[in-house]
Structure formats: C-alpha cells, structure tokens
Coordinates of C-alpha atoms in Angstrom, one line a residue:
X21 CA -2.9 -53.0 -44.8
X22 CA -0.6 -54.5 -42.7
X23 CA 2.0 -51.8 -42.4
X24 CA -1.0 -50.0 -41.3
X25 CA -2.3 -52.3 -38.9
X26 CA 1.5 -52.3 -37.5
X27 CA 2.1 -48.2 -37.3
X28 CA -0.9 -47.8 -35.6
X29 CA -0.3 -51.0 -33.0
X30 CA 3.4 -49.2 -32.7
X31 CA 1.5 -45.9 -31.2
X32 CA -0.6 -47.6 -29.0
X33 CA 2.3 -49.6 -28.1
X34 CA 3.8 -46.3 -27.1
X35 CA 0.9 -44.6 -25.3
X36 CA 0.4 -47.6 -23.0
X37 CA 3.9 -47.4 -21.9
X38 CA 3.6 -43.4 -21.0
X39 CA 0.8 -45.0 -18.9
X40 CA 3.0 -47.2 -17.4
X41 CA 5.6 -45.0 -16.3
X42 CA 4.2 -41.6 -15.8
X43 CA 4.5 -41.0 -12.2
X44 CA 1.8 -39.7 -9.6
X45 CA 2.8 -36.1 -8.0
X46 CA 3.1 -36.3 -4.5
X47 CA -0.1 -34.6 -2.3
X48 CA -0.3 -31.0 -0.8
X49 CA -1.3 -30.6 2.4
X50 CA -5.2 -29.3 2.6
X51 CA -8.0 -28.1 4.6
X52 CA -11.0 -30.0 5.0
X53 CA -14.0 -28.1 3.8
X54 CA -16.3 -28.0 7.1
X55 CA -18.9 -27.3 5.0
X56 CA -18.9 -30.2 3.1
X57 CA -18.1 -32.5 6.0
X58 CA -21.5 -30.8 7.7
X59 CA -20.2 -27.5 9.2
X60 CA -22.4 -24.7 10.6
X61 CA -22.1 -21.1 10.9
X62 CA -23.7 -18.9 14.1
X63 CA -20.9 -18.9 16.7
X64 CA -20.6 -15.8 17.4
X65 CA -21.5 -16.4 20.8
X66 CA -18.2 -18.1 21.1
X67 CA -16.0 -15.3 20.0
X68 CA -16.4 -16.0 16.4
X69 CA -16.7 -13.9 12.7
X70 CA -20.5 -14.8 12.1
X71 CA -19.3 -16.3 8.9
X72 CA -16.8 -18.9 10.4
X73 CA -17.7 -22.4 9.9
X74 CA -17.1 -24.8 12.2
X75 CA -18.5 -28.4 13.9
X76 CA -19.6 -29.1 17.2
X77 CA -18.5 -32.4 18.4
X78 CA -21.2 -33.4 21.4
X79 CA -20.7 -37.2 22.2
X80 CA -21.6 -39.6 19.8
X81 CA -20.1 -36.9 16.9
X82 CA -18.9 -38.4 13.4
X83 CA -17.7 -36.7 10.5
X84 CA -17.2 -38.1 7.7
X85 CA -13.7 -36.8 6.0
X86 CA -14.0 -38.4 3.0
X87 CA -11.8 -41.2 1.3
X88 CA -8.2 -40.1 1.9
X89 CA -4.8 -42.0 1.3
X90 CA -3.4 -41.8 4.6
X91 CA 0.4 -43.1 3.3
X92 CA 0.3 -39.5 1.6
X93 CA 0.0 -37.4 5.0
X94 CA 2.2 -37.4 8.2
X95 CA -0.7 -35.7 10.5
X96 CA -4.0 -34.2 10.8
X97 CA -4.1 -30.9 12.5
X98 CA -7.7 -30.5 14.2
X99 CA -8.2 -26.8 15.5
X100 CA -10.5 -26.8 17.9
X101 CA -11.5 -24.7 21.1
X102 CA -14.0 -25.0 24.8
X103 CA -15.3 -23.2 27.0
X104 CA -12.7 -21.7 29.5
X105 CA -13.5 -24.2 32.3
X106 CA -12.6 -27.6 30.0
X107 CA -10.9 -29.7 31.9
X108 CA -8.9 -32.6 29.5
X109 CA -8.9 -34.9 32.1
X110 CA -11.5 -34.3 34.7
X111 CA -10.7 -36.4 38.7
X112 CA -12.5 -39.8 38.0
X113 CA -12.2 -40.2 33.9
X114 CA -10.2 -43.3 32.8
X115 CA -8.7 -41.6 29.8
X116 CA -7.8 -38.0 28.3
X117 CA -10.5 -36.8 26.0
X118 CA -9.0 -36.8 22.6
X119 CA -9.8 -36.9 18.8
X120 CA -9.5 -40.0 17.0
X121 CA -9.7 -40.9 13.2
X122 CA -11.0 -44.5 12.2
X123 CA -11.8 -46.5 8.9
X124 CA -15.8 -47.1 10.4
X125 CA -18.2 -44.6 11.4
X126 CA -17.5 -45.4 15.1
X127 CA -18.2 -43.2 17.8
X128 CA -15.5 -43.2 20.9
X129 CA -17.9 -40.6 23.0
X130 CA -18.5 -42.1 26.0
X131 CA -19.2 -39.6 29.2
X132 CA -19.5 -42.9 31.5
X133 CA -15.5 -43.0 33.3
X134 CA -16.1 -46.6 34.2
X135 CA -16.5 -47.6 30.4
X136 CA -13.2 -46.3 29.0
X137 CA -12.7 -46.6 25.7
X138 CA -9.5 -46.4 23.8
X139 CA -7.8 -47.6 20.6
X140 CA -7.9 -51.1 22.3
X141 CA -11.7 -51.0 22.3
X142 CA -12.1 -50.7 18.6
X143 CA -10.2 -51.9 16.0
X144 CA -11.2 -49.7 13.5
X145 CA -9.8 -46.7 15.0
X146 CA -6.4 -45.9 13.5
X147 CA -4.8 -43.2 15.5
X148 CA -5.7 -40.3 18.2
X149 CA -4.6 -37.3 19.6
X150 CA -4.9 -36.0 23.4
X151 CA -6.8 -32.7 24.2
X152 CA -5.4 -30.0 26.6
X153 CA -6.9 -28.1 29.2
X154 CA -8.9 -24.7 28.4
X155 CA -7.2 -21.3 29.9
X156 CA -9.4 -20.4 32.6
X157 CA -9.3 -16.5 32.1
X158 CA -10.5 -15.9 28.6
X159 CA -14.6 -15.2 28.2
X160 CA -14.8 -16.7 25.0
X161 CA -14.0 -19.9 23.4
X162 CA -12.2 -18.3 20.6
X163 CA -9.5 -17.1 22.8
X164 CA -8.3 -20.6 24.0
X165 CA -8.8 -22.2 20.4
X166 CA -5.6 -24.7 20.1
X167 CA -4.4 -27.9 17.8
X168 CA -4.6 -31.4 18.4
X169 CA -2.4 -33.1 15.9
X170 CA -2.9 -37.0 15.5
X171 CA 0.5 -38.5 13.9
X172 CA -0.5 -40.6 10.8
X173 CA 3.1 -40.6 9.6
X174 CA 3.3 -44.9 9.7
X175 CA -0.5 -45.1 8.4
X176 CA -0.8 -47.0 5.1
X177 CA -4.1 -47.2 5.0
X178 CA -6.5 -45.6 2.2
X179 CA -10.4 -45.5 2.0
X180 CA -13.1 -43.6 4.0
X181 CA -12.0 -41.7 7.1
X182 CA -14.1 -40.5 10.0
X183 CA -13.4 -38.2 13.0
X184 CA -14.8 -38.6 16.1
X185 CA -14.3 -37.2 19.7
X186 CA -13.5 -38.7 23.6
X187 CA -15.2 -36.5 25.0
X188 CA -14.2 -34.0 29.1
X189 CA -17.5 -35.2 30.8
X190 CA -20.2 -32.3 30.8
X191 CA -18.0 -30.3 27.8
X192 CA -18.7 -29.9 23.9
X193 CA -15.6 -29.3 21.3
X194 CA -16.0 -26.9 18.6
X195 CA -13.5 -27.0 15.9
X196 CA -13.0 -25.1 13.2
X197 CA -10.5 -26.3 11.0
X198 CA -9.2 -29.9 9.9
X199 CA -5.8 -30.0 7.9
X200 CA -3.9 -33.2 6.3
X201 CA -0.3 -32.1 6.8
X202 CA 1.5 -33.6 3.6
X203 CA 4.3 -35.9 4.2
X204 CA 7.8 -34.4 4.2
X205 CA 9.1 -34.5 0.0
X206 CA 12.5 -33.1 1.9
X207 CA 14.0 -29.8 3.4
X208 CA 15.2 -26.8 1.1
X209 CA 16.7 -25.2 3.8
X210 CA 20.3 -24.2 3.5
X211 CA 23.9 -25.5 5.3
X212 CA 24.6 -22.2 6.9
X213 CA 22.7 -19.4 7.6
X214 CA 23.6 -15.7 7.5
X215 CA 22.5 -15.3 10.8
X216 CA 19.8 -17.1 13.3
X217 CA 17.5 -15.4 16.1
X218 CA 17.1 -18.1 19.0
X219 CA 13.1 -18.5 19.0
X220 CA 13.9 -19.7 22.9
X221 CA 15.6 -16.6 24.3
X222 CA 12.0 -14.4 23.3
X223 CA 9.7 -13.0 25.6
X224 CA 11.2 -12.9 28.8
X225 CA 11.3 -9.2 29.8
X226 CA 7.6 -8.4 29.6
X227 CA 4.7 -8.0 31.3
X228 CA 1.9 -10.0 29.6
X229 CA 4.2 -11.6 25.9
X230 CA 2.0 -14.1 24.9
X231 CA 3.9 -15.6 21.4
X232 CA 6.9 -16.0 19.7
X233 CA 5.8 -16.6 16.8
X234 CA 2.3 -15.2 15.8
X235 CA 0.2 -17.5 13.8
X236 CA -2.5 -16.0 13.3
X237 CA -4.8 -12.6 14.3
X238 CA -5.5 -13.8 17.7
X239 CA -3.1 -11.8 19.2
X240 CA -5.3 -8.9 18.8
X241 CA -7.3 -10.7 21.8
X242 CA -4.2 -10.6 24.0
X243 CA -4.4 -8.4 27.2
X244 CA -1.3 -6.2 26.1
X245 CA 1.1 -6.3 22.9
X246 CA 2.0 -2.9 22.4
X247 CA 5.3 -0.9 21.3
X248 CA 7.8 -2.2 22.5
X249 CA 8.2 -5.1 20.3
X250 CA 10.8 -6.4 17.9
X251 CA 8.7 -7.7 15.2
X252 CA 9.2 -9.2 11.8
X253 CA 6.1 -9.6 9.2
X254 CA 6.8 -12.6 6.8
X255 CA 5.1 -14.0 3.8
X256 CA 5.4 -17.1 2.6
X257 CA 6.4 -17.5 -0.7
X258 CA 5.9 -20.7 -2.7
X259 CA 8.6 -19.3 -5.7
X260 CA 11.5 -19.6 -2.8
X261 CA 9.6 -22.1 -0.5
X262 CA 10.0 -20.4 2.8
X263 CA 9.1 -17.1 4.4
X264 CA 10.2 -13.9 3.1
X265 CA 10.1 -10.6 5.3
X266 CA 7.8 -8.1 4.4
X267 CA 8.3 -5.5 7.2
X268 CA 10.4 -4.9 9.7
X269 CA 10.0 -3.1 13.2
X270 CA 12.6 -2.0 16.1
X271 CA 11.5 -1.8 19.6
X272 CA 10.0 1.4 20.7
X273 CA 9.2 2.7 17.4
X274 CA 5.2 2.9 16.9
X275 CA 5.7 0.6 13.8
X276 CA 6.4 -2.0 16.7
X277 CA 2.5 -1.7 18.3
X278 CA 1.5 -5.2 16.7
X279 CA -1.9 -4.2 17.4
X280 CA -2.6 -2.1 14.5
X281 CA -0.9 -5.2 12.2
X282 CA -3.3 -7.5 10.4
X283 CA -2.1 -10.9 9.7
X284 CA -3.1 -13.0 6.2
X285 CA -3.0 -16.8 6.4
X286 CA 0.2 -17.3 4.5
X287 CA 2.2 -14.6 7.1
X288 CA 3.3 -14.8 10.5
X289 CA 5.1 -12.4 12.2
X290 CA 8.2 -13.2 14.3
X291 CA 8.1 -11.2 17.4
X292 CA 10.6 -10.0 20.4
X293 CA 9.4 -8.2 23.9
X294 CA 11.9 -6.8 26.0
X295 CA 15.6 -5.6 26.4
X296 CA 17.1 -9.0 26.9
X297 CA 15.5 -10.8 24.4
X298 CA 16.4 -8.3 21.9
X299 CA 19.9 -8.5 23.5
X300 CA 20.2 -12.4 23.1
X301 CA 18.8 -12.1 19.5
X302 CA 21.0 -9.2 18.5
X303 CA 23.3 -10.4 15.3
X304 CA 19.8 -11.8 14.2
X305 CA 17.5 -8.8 14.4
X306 CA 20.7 -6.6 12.5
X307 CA 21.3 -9.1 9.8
X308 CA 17.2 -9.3 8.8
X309 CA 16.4 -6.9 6.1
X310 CA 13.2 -6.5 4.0
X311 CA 13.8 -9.5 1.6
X312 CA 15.1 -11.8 4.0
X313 CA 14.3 -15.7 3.7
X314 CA 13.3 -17.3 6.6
X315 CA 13.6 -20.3 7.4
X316 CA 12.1 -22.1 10.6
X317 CA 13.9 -24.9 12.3
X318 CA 11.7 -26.7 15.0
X319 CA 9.0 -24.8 14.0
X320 CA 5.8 -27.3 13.0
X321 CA 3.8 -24.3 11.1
X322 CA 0.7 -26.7 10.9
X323 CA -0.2 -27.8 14.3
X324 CA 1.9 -24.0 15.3
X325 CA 4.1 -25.6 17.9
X326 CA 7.2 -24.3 19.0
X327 CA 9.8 -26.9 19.8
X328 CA 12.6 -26.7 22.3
X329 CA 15.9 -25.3 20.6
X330 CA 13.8 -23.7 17.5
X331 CA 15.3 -21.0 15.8
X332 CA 14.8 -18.6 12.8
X333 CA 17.4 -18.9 10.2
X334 CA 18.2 -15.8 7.9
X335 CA 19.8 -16.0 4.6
X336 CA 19.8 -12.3 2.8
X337 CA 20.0 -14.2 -1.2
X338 CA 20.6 -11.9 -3.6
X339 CA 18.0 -11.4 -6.0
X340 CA 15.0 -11.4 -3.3
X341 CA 13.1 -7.8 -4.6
X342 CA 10.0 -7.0 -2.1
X343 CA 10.0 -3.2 -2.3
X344 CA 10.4 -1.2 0.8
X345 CA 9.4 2.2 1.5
X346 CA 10.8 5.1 -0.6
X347 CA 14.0 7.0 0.8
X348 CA 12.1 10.3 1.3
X349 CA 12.5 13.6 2.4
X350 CA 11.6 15.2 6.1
X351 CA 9.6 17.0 6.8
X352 CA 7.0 16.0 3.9
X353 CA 6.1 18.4 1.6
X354 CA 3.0 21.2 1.9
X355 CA -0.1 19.8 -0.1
X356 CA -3.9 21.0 -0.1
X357 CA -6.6 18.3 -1.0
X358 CA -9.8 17.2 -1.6
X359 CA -12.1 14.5 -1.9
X360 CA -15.1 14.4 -4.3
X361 CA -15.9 10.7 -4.2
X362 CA -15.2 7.2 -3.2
X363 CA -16.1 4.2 -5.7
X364 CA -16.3 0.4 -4.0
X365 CA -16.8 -2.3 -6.1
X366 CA -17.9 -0.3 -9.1
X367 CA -20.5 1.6 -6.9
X368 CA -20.1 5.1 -6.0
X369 CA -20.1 6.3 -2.1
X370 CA -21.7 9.7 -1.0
X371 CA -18.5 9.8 1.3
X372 CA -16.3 12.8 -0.3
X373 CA -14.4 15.1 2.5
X374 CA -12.0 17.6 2.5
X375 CA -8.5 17.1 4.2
X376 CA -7.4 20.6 3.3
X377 CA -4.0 20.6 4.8
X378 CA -3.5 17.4 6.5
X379 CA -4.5 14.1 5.6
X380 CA -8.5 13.2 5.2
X381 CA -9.2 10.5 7.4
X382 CA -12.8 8.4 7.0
X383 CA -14.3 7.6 10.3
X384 CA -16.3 4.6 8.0
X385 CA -15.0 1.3 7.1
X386 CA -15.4 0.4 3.6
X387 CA -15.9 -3.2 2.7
X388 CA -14.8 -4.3 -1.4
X389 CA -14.7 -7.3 -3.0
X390 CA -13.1 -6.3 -6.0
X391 CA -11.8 -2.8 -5.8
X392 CA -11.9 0.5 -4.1
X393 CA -11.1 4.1 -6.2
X394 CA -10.6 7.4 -4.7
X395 CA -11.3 10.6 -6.9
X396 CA -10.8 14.3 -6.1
X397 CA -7.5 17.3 -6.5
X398 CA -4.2 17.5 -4.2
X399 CA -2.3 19.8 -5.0
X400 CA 1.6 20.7 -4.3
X401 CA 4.4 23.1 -5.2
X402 CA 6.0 20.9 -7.4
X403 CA 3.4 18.9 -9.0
X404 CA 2.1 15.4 -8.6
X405 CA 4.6 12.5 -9.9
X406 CA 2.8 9.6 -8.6
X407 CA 0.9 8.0 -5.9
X408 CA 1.3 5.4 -3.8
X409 CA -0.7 3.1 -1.1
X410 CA 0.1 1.1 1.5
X411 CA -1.3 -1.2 3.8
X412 CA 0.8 -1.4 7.2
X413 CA 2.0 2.5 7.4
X414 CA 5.3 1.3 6.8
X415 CA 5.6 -0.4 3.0
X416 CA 4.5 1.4 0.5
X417 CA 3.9 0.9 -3.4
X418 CA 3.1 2.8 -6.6
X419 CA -0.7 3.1 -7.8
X420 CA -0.3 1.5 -11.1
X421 CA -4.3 2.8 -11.7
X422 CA -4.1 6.3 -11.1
X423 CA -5.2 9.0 -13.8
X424 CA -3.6 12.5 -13.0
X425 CA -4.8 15.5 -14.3
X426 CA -5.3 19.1 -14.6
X427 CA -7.8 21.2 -12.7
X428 CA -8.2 24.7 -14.1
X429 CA -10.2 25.2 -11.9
X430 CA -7.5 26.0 -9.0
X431 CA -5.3 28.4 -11.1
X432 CA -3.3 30.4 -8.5
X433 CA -5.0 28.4 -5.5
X434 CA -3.4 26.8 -3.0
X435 CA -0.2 26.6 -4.3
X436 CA 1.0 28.2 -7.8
X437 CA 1.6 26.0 -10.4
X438 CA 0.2 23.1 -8.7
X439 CA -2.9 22.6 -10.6
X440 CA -1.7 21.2 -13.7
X441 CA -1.3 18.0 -11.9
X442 CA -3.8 18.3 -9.4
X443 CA -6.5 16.2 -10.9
X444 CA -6.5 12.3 -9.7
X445 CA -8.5 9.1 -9.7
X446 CA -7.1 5.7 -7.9
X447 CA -8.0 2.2 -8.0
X448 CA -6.9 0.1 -5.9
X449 CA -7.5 -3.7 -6.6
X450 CA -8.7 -6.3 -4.2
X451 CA -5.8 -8.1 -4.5
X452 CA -3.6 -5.3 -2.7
X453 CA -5.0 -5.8 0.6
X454 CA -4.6 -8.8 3.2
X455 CA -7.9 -10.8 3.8
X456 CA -9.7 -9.2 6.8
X457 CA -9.2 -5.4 8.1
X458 CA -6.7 -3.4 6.3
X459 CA -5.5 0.4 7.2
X460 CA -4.7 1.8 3.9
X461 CA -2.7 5.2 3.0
X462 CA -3.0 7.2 0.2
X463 CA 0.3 8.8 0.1
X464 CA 1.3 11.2 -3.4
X465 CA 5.4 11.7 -4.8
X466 CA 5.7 15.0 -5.9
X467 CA 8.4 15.8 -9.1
X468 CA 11.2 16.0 -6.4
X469 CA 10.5 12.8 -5.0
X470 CA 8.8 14.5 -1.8
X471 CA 5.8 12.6 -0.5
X472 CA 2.6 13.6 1.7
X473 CA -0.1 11.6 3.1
X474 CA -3.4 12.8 1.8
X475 CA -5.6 9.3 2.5
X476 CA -6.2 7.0 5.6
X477 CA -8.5 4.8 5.6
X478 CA -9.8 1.1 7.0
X479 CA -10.6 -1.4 4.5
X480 CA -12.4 -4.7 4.9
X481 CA -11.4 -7.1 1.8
X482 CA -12.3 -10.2 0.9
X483 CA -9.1 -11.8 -0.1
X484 CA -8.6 -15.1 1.4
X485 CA -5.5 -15.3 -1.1
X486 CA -3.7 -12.4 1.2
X487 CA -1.9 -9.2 -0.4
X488 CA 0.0 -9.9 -3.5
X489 CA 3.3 -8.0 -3.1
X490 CA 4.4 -6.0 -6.3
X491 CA 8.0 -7.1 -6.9
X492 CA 8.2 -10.3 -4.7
X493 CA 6.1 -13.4 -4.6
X494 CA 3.1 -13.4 -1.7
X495 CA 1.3 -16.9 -2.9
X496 CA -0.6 -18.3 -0.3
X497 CA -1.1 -22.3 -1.0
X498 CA -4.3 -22.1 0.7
X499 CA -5.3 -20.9 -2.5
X500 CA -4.0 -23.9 -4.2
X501 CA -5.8 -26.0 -1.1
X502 CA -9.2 -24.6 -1.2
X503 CA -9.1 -25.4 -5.0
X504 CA -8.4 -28.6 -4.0
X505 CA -10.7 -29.1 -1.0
X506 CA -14.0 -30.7 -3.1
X507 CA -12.0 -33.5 -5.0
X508 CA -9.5 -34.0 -1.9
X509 CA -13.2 -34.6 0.5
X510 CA -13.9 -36.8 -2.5
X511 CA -11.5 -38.9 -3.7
X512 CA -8.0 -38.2 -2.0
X513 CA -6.5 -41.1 -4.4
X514 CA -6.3 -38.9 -7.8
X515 CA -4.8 -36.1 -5.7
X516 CA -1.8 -34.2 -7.8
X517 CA -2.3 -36.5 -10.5
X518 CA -4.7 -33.7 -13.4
X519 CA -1.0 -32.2 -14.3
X520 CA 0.5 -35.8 -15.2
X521 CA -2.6 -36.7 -17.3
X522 CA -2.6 -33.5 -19.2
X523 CA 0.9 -34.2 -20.3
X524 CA -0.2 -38.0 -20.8
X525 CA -3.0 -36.5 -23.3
X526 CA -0.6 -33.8 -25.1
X527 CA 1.5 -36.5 -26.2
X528 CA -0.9 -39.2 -26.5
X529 CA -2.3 -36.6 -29.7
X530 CA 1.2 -36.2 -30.6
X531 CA 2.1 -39.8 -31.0
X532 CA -1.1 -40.6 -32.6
X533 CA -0.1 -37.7 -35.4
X534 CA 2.9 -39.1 -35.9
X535 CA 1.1 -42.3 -36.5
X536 CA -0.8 -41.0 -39.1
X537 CA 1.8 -39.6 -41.3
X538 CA 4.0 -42.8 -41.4
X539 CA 0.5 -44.4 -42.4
X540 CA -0.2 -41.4 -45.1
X541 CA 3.3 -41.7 -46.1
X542 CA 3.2 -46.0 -46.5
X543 CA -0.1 -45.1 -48.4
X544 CA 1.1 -42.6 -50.5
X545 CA 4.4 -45.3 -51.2
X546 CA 2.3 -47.9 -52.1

C-alpha cells in the first residue's frame, strides 16, 4: 500500500512541477471587437460600408475595453476619423483633443477651454495620444479617417481599461477600429538585403500621389492614381513572417492603374509615381520578382506611419513558390463559347450569355459566400487542357474544380475536333478571392499550352481571411485575432496560454499512465 501511496505521490510530484515551469506564450496583437465594447452600424452617411461598425465618442464617451495586461502591448492604435472641418486644436482650447486610456471609467471630455484637463487632472488615466487636424477637402469623414497611437510600451499595469476622448470643441470622433499592438518578441529581418527601394525618394513627380505605401482600399477615394505607377502587391505571410510579393507592375503598363486593384487586410501594396522616383528606386524595382520577401524598415504597419529614412528591403530566398502567370503564347488562341448557367452559393442564377468569340463579360455583380461555379461549352482547335482564374488580370491559377467534357452536340461546329473537350463546369471557392470586390477571369489552356479569356466578371466575397494563394502562404493573422477578440475583451491575462495547457494536459494523462503501471506492476510483484 505504501509503494502505492508513493508511485502515485511521485506523479503528482511530477505534474505540479510541469505546472511550475511551463511557460506563458507571449500575446498577439488584436482588434477590439466594437461590437462587444458597444459599437453601432449606420454610417453610411460618413462615407462608410453600411455594415462597418464603429463608436462615436461625443463628450463624456467611455468604453469599456475589457481587462487587458498592458506589460504585454507596446501601443494602442485607435482609427478614428471627423468631419473635414476638425480642428485638433481650435484658438482658445488649453490642450490638443486626444484619446486617453485609464484604469476608472473616467471621462476627460470637457468642451469648457478654461477647465483643461490632462493626465495631471486624474490619476487614473495611464497614457494618451494627440489628435490631428481633419483635411479640409474631402466630403466625407471616411476620406480623412487616420490613427492615434497611445505608447503603452513602459505600462505595467493589468486590470480593466477604458477609452475615453478630449474632445475639438463643437466636433464628435468616430472611430472604427481599436488595436493592441503586441510588444516587440524581436526582428527576423536579415543583415543584408538583396536590394532596397528608398520609401523617401517616392512620389515626387506627380500630379496628385497620395501614398507610399497603401494600407488599405482608400486609395480608391483619391482624386487620381492611375497608370503610371510602379506598384508592388504584397501579402503577408505568417510561414516567412514578412511580406511576400504577389504581383508586380511597371509604369505605364495598364497593370499599373491601381484603381482596378483591391486590397485584403493582410496586403499592402508598395507604390512609385513618376520618372524620378522610379529612377532613384531603380536596382530596387529590377531586383523584386514575384516571391520576393519584404521586409519594412521604419515602417510601423499598425498605426501605418512612415518614418523618415524608411525603406523596403528585398531578399529573393530561394524556395519562396507563389505562382505567376503562365509563359503563353501571342496572340491567344481562336475559341467559341457559351454560357448556360451561373451557380452562387449552391443556388443557380438565370444569368447564362453567350460570348461567342470574345470573352462574355456580366454587366452584374455576384455576391458568394461560399462559392461561385460557371457551366456552359468553349471550344478550340486544339482542345481544352485546363482552366484557370484569376483575380487581378495579371496572376493566374489552375481551376482545381473543373469537370471537362464532351458536347456531341457541336460535331463539326465552330471549330473541328473541338468538341470532345468542350463541355465544362467550374467552382471557384470562396477562399480564392480577397475580402470585398474582386474582378475575376475565367481564362482556358488549350493542349498546346495556348490560352484565351472566355470569363470576366466582378465578385463580391465575403472573405475577411483574404485570398489564399495556391503555392505560397497568404495567412492573414486577423484571422487568428478575430478568434481571439471575445476572450482578449474578456480576460487579456490567459491570452496565448490554451496551447501550453493542452500540452500540460497530454502529459499530465501520460504521467498518470505511467503511474499506473508501476502500481499494476508492484501489485502484480507482490
């Protein structure tokens, strides 16, 4: 009984000590949920998607952002936008208006100038961040949306959090997304890079250049972005923990017009306007290639600043496979096509059309949330090999869903021969297109690798994730943050820690096994 009593006090022993020394994984960096902290929809009125959600701090605003460990952050970015006449600091105020977080529901909106109140006023409030003045051109609030980013990188302190607002006298704030920057676990970046483009020598020959780097699909907004742009799409991928270029366009060519690009939340696209900044940037823009990494130097991609000095180191590592478009042949090759149906989300569209010689383009948008499939007959000299979509014009990958077909039915018509492979359905998953507007090709490979369009259409997905790019990695951590957004509102202090205890539990099973065979085996010895 004893040796029992001591085999089993031996694997307790044990599993307290894995207690003792398993270690807490370090936070990610996360989005509030604004619906959770109390969050509205209906600004549209402001320049916004009917279905954003966002918070409108008046004076005397307080949201509540949950309990948070501060010591595992090193900011809060708080995007937020006016109206076009906001003033930070009006003649007569005592102090800029600003955001502020604090460990009390405390309210710093004050519109009187003669009662200024600061961080010396209340000692609950833990650190703020100055507002800047509204452009004065743009209609809508949307197009002068910026970040304030409060600096919590010295702040220790852990327990409730609350956000309030110093108000521009006579102004509201609207913002529309709060973000807990992680602190910095350490740079992957590399000694030497096999070239760098100098993010400070862009946009200085034209016109109306709004952006080196583009952040997000505001851009679209922008008075003028058109051809001639040098412009790089990257995706961030969390496999090689930096960006990793997608696309790649050359001033002049219409690839360049940025406005026919949509941009996911884990891309950004790097862009040039103008002879000399191309010039300055040259060795840069030659060394990038489809597969690129990318790394950013001065570049804070949370509160999307752009320090002084920043560049865009290249390193072309072997290894990096993102597909680009096929090597094929031009003039493409003659085809003859039509389209019997269209099938989104599993129900079928009374939108077929026939594109005869030349590509079928839908005048319709079609909105999916799970898939879209195209059915109907092309048919070409050679016969149909493949087909292949793509969602920028420019990059373009095989239909791994496609179903291709005889049709009898065309013996001798259009094009001899052709319609043993005419036949076709294609799916196209969801998880192909970018979050938001997408303008997809249907393109078919015939048996000598020739190629025709046959397909254009605009798709509307609803993919917050953003496109998952056969061959290469295209994870967007927002995934991993909105997963993470109810229990990080709730209790930041067991962030990152569900990995460690299912390990913790796998061997706590294991150990108590092992337990019980030395006890069957004393038992069986006895």
């Amino acid at each position: 009984m004893k040796k029992k009593l001591l085999a089993l006090l031996v694997a307790l022993t044990l599993i307290c000590s894995m207690f003792a020394t398993v270690s807490v994984s370090a936070a990610t960096s996360y989005n509030v949920d604004l619906s959770v902290a109390g969050g509205t929809t209906g600004f549209t009125a402001h320049g916004y998607d009917a279905s954003t959600v966002g918070i409108m701090f008046g004076y005397g605003k307080v949201v509540d952002l949950g309990s948070i460990n501060l010591a595992d952050y090193k900011s809060i970015a708080i995007t937020y936008a006016n109206d076009p006449s906001f003033t930070a600091m009006q003649s007569g105020m005592a102090m800029t208006a600003c955001f502020a977080i604090a460990k009390s529901n405390v309210s710093i909106g004050n519109p009187d100038p003669n009662s200024p109140v600061d961080n010396s006023g209340h000692a609950d409030i833990l650190a703020k961040a100055d507002c800047t003045n509204a452009s004065g051109t743009p209609s809508a609030w949307k197009a002068n949306e910026r970040t304030a980013t409060i600096d919590i990188s010295a702040i220790t302190y852990s327990g409730k959090v609350y956000l309030s607002h110093f108000n521009s006298r006579g102004h509201e704030s609207l913002v529309t997304k709060i973000r807990l920057v992680a602190a910095d676990t350490g740079s992957s970046n590399p000694g030497s890079y096999d070239a760098q483009i100098n993010l400070d020598a862009m946009n200085i020959s034209c016109w109306t250049a709004k952006k080196t780097i583009i952040f997000d699909n505001d851009y679209k907004d922008t008075a003028y972005r058109g051809k001639y742009h040098n412009t790089i799409v990257c995706t961030y991928s969390d496999t090689e923990g930096t960006y990793v270029v997608t696309s790649k366009s050359v001033i002049g060519e219409p690839a360049g017009n940025l406005n026919s690009t949509t941009i996911a939340d884990n891309q950004i696209v790097i862009d040039a306007t103008g002879t000399e900044a191309v010039a300055a940037n040259q060795a840069g823009w030659d060394a990038v290639q489809v597969g690129s990494l990318i790394y950013l130097e001065g570049v804070d991609r949370e509160a999307n600043t752009i320090e002084a000095g920043a560049f865009a180191g290249i390193v072309n590592k072997d290894g990096v496979q993102i597909p680009d478009a096929p090597d094929l042949p031009d003039p493409p090759v003659a085809f003859h096509t039509s389209i019997d149906f269209v099938i989104t989300d599993g129900v079928q569209e009374m939108t077929p059309g026939s594109g005869g010689a030349a590509t079928f383009t839908y005048s319709n948008a079609f909105d999916i949330e799970q898939s879209i499939a195209f059915g109907g007959w092309a048919a070409t000299p050679n016969g149909v090999a493949k087909y292949q979509y793509s969602i920028d014009g420019e990059n373009f990958y095989d239909i791994t869903d496609a179903t291709i077909s005889a049709r009898p039915d065309l013996a001798g018509q259009p094009h001899e021969g052709g319609h043993s492979t005419a036949g076709f359905v294609v799916t196209i998953p969801v998880t192909a297109f970018n979050d938001g507007q997408n303008n997809l090709t249907i393109r078919l490979i015939d048996t000598q690798d020739g190629y025709a369009d046959i397909i254009k259409a605009t798709v509307n997905a609803d993919n917050p994730a953003g496109a998952q790019i056969p061959g290469g990695d295209s994870d967007d951590d927002q995934n991993n943050d909105q997963n993470n957004n109810q229990n990080n509102n709730n209790n930041q202090n067991n962030a990152g820690t569900d990995d460690s205890v299912a390990v913790v539990f796998v061997m706590m099973v294991a150990i108590v096994a092992m337990a019980a065979v030395v006890i069957k085996r004393r038992k069986e010895n006895v």
